[in-house]
């Protein structure tokens, strides 16, 4: 076997081609944990988890919207997209995934309303500091999440007038 095709199992997913065959190496224990978790909860338990996630995602979206933060939530989704917080430390502490001027929160079953309230409270408090005295404005994310979801100064005025 040549060095570039050497088979190593220390990576999550490694493939090699030798003699036209492909070999994959994955952790075999993870699927067992997944199977156990799904079996232990049962279908009704899984349905409750899904409902709680969807309800909490809507709760997060509604609270952020009331706070004047650009936010979007697609129907039947647990991914809440919002304007990117300006502070890198805030992003790191809350483990937000960010792209351009957007961040997203994935509302998983272990996320409680108390956690969401803490996140919202801290974000609102931080935004007051970031945007005080008109030094900076919230980003316009209309191109990414739609003008109807954008709470920038331009789109907020546009929708108030219509």
Tab-separated table of C-alpha atoms in Angstrom:
chain	number	residue	atom	x	y	z
A	1	UNK	CA	0.000	0.000	0.000
A	2	UNK	CA	1.431	3.385	-0.923
A	3	UNK	CA	1.828	6.047	1.821
A	4	UNK	CA	-0.883	8.288	0.338
A	5	UNK	CA	-3.365	5.396	0.475
A	6	UNK	CA	-2.402	4.118	3.914
A	7	UNK	CA	-5.431	3.165	5.983
A	8	UNK	CA	-5.757	5.049	9.277
A	9	UNK	CA	-8.612	4.772	11.758
A	10	UNK	CA	-7.694	7.704	13.973
A	11	UNK	CA	-9.876	10.084	11.954
A	12	UNK	CA	-13.667	10.254	12.072
A	13	UNK	CA	-14.159	9.198	8.474
A	14	UNK	CA	-11.200	8.099	6.371
A	15	UNK	CA	-11.507	6.546	2.936
A	16	UNK	CA	-8.854	4.893	0.829
A	17	UNK	CA	-8.960	3.368	-2.627
A	18	UNK	CA	-6.840	0.353	-3.317
A	19	UNK	CA	-7.613	-2.075	-6.117
A	20	UNK	CA	-10.834	-0.171	-6.883
A	21	UNK	CA	-12.315	-0.748	-3.414
A	22	UNK	CA	-13.202	1.872	-0.845
A	23	UNK	CA	-12.860	1.304	2.901
A	24	UNK	CA	-14.394	3.482	5.581
A	25	UNK	CA	-13.456	3.668	9.234
A	26	UNK	CA	-15.935	5.041	11.772
A	27	UNK	CA	-16.493	4.743	15.465
A	28	UNK	CA	-18.796	1.720	15.899
A	29	UNK	CA	-19.927	2.720	19.385
A	30	UNK	CA	-21.726	5.926	18.368
A	31	UNK	CA	-24.526	4.163	16.419
A	32	UNK	CA	-25.122	1.930	19.446
A	33	UNK	CA	-25.535	4.997	21.683
A	34	UNK	CA	-27.942	6.500	19.152
A	35	UNK	CA	-29.954	3.284	18.911
A	36	UNK	CA	-30.142	3.025	22.709
A	37	UNK	CA	-31.262	6.633	23.095
A	38	UNK	CA	-33.968	6.298	20.433
A	39	UNK	CA	-35.160	2.957	21.826
A	40	UNK	CA	-35.262	4.175	25.427
A	41	UNK	CA	-37.362	7.244	24.581
A	42	UNK	CA	-39.725	5.472	22.250
A	43	UNK	CA	-41.828	7.158	19.604
A	44	UNK	CA	-43.923	9.188	22.052
A	45	UNK	CA	-40.811	10.460	23.835
A	46	UNK	CA	-39.277	11.486	20.527
A	47	UNK	CA	-42.489	13.286	19.528
A	48	UNK	CA	-42.430	15.206	22.824
A	49	UNK	CA	-38.800	16.207	22.202
A	50	UNK	CA	-39.629	17.442	18.698
A	51	UNK	CA	-42.633	19.445	19.926
A	52	UNK	CA	-40.589	21.001	22.739
A	53	UNK	CA	-37.806	21.947	20.278
A	54	UNK	CA	-40.259	23.513	17.811
A	55	UNK	CA	-42.072	25.394	20.595
A	56	UNK	CA	-38.797	26.670	22.060
A	57	UNK	CA	-37.530	27.759	18.634
A	58	UNK	CA	-40.721	29.772	18.094
A	59	UNK	CA	-40.419	31.194	21.613
A	60	UNK	CA	-36.831	32.303	20.903
A	61	UNK	CA	-37.809	33.870	17.577
A	62	UNK	CA	-40.763	35.737	19.083
A	63	UNK	CA	-38.726	37.071	22.018
A	64	UNK	CA	-35.874	38.226	19.767
A	65	UNK	CA	-38.351	39.881	17.398
A	66	UNK	CA	-39.994	41.752	20.301
A	67	UNK	CA	-36.530	42.956	21.339
A	68	UNK	CA	-36.008	44.469	17.873
A	69	UNK	CA	-33.441	41.923	16.726
A	70	UNK	CA	-33.412	40.675	13.129
A	71	UNK	CA	-34.494	37.047	13.286
A	72	UNK	CA	-35.934	34.332	11.061
A	73	UNK	CA	-37.382	30.883	11.677
A	74	UNK	CA	-38.616	28.630	8.902
A	75	UNK	CA	-41.742	26.574	9.490
A	76	UNK	CA	-41.028	23.200	11.151
A	77	UNK	CA	-37.424	24.203	11.853
A	78	UNK	CA	-35.432	24.304	15.071
A	79	UNK	CA	-32.761	26.595	13.597
A	80	UNK	CA	-33.247	30.239	14.545
A	81	UNK	CA	-31.241	32.647	12.363
A	82	UNK	CA	-30.445	36.050	13.831
A	83	UNK	CA	-28.161	39.007	13.258
A	84	UNK	CA	-24.600	38.246	14.274
A	85	UNK	CA	-23.605	39.592	17.690
A	86	UNK	CA	-20.726	42.084	17.428
A	87	UNK	CA	-18.713	40.706	20.350
A	88	UNK	CA	-16.530	37.681	19.579
A	89	UNK	CA	-16.496	36.725	23.268
A	90	UNK	CA	-20.313	36.624	23.311
A	91	UNK	CA	-20.301	34.427	20.187
A	92	UNK	CA	-17.716	32.102	21.749
A	93	UNK	CA	-19.439	31.887	25.143
A	94	UNK	CA	-22.783	30.971	23.571
A	95	UNK	CA	-21.103	28.781	20.910
A	96	UNK	CA	-22.903	30.475	18.033
A	97	UNK	CA	-22.180	29.461	14.480
A	98	UNK	CA	-21.757	32.592	12.368
A	99	UNK	CA	-21.611	33.342	8.648
A	100	UNK	CA	-21.233	36.934	7.456
A	101	UNK	CA	-23.674	39.083	9.478
A	102	UNK	CA	-25.772	36.129	10.639
A	103	UNK	CA	-25.626	33.655	13.502
A	104	UNK	CA	-27.841	30.694	14.205
A	105	UNK	CA	-29.070	28.853	17.247
A	106	UNK	CA	-30.083	25.215	16.981
A	107	UNK	CA	-32.714	24.549	19.629
A	108	UNK	CA	-32.006	21.006	20.825
A	109	UNK	CA	-34.080	18.941	23.311
A	110	UNK	CA	-31.831	19.798	26.276
A	111	UNK	CA	-32.326	23.562	25.783
A	112	UNK	CA	-34.688	25.022	28.387
A	113	UNK	CA	-36.700	28.248	28.377
A	114	UNK	CA	-34.484	29.436	31.223
A	115	UNK	CA	-31.417	29.022	28.980
A	116	UNK	CA	-33.178	30.873	26.176
A	117	UNK	CA	-34.195	33.677	28.547
A	118	UNK	CA	-30.593	34.001	29.758
A	119	UNK	CA	-29.343	34.153	26.162
A	120	UNK	CA	-31.936	36.764	25.176
A	121	UNK	CA	-31.330	38.861	28.283
A	122	UNK	CA	-27.570	38.898	27.756
A	123	UNK	CA	-27.909	39.613	24.028
A	124	UNK	CA	-30.297	42.525	24.615
A	125	UNK	CA	-28.001	43.945	27.305
A	126	UNK	CA	-24.931	43.623	25.051
A	127	UNK	CA	-26.750	45.197	22.078
A	128	UNK	CA	-27.487	48.289	24.171
A	129	UNK	CA	-23.738	48.716	24.634
A	130	UNK	CA	-22.848	47.936	21.015
A	131	UNK	CA	-25.347	50.340	19.505
A	132	UNK	CA	-25.471	53.113	22.135
A	133	UNK	CA	-25.137	56.736	21.097
A	134	UNK	CA	-25.651	55.787	17.441
A	135	UNK	CA	-21.946	54.907	17.036
A	136	UNK	CA	-22.897	51.804	15.110
A	137	UNK	CA	-26.113	50.351	13.734
A	138	UNK	CA	-27.444	46.829	13.656
A	139	UNK	CA	-26.501	45.146	10.381
A	140	UNK	CA	-28.954	44.886	7.519
A	141	UNK	CA	-29.498	41.181	6.875
A	142	UNK	CA	-32.444	41.560	4.481
A	143	UNK	CA	-30.549	39.896	1.619
A	144	UNK	CA	-29.960	36.824	3.781
A	145	UNK	CA	-33.185	36.439	5.769
A	146	UNK	CA	-35.660	38.655	3.921
A	147	UNK	CA	-36.670	42.268	4.455
A	148	UNK	CA	-39.703	41.214	6.516
A	149	UNK	CA	-37.320	39.654	9.089
A	150	UNK	CA	-34.755	42.461	9.109
A	151	UNK	CA	-34.874	44.936	11.990
A	152	UNK	CA	-32.205	47.324	10.687
A	153	UNK	CA	-33.063	51.026	10.768
A	154	UNK	CA	-33.948	51.082	7.047
A	155	UNK	CA	-36.314	48.093	7.026
A	156	UNK	CA	-37.853	48.874	10.401
A	157	UNK	CA	-38.945	52.282	9.062
A	158	UNK	CA	-40.091	50.746	5.776
A	159	UNK	CA	-42.412	48.304	7.535
A	160	UNK	CA	-43.708	50.795	10.065
A	161	UNK	CA	-44.839	53.051	7.208
A	162	UNK	CA	-46.598	50.307	5.225
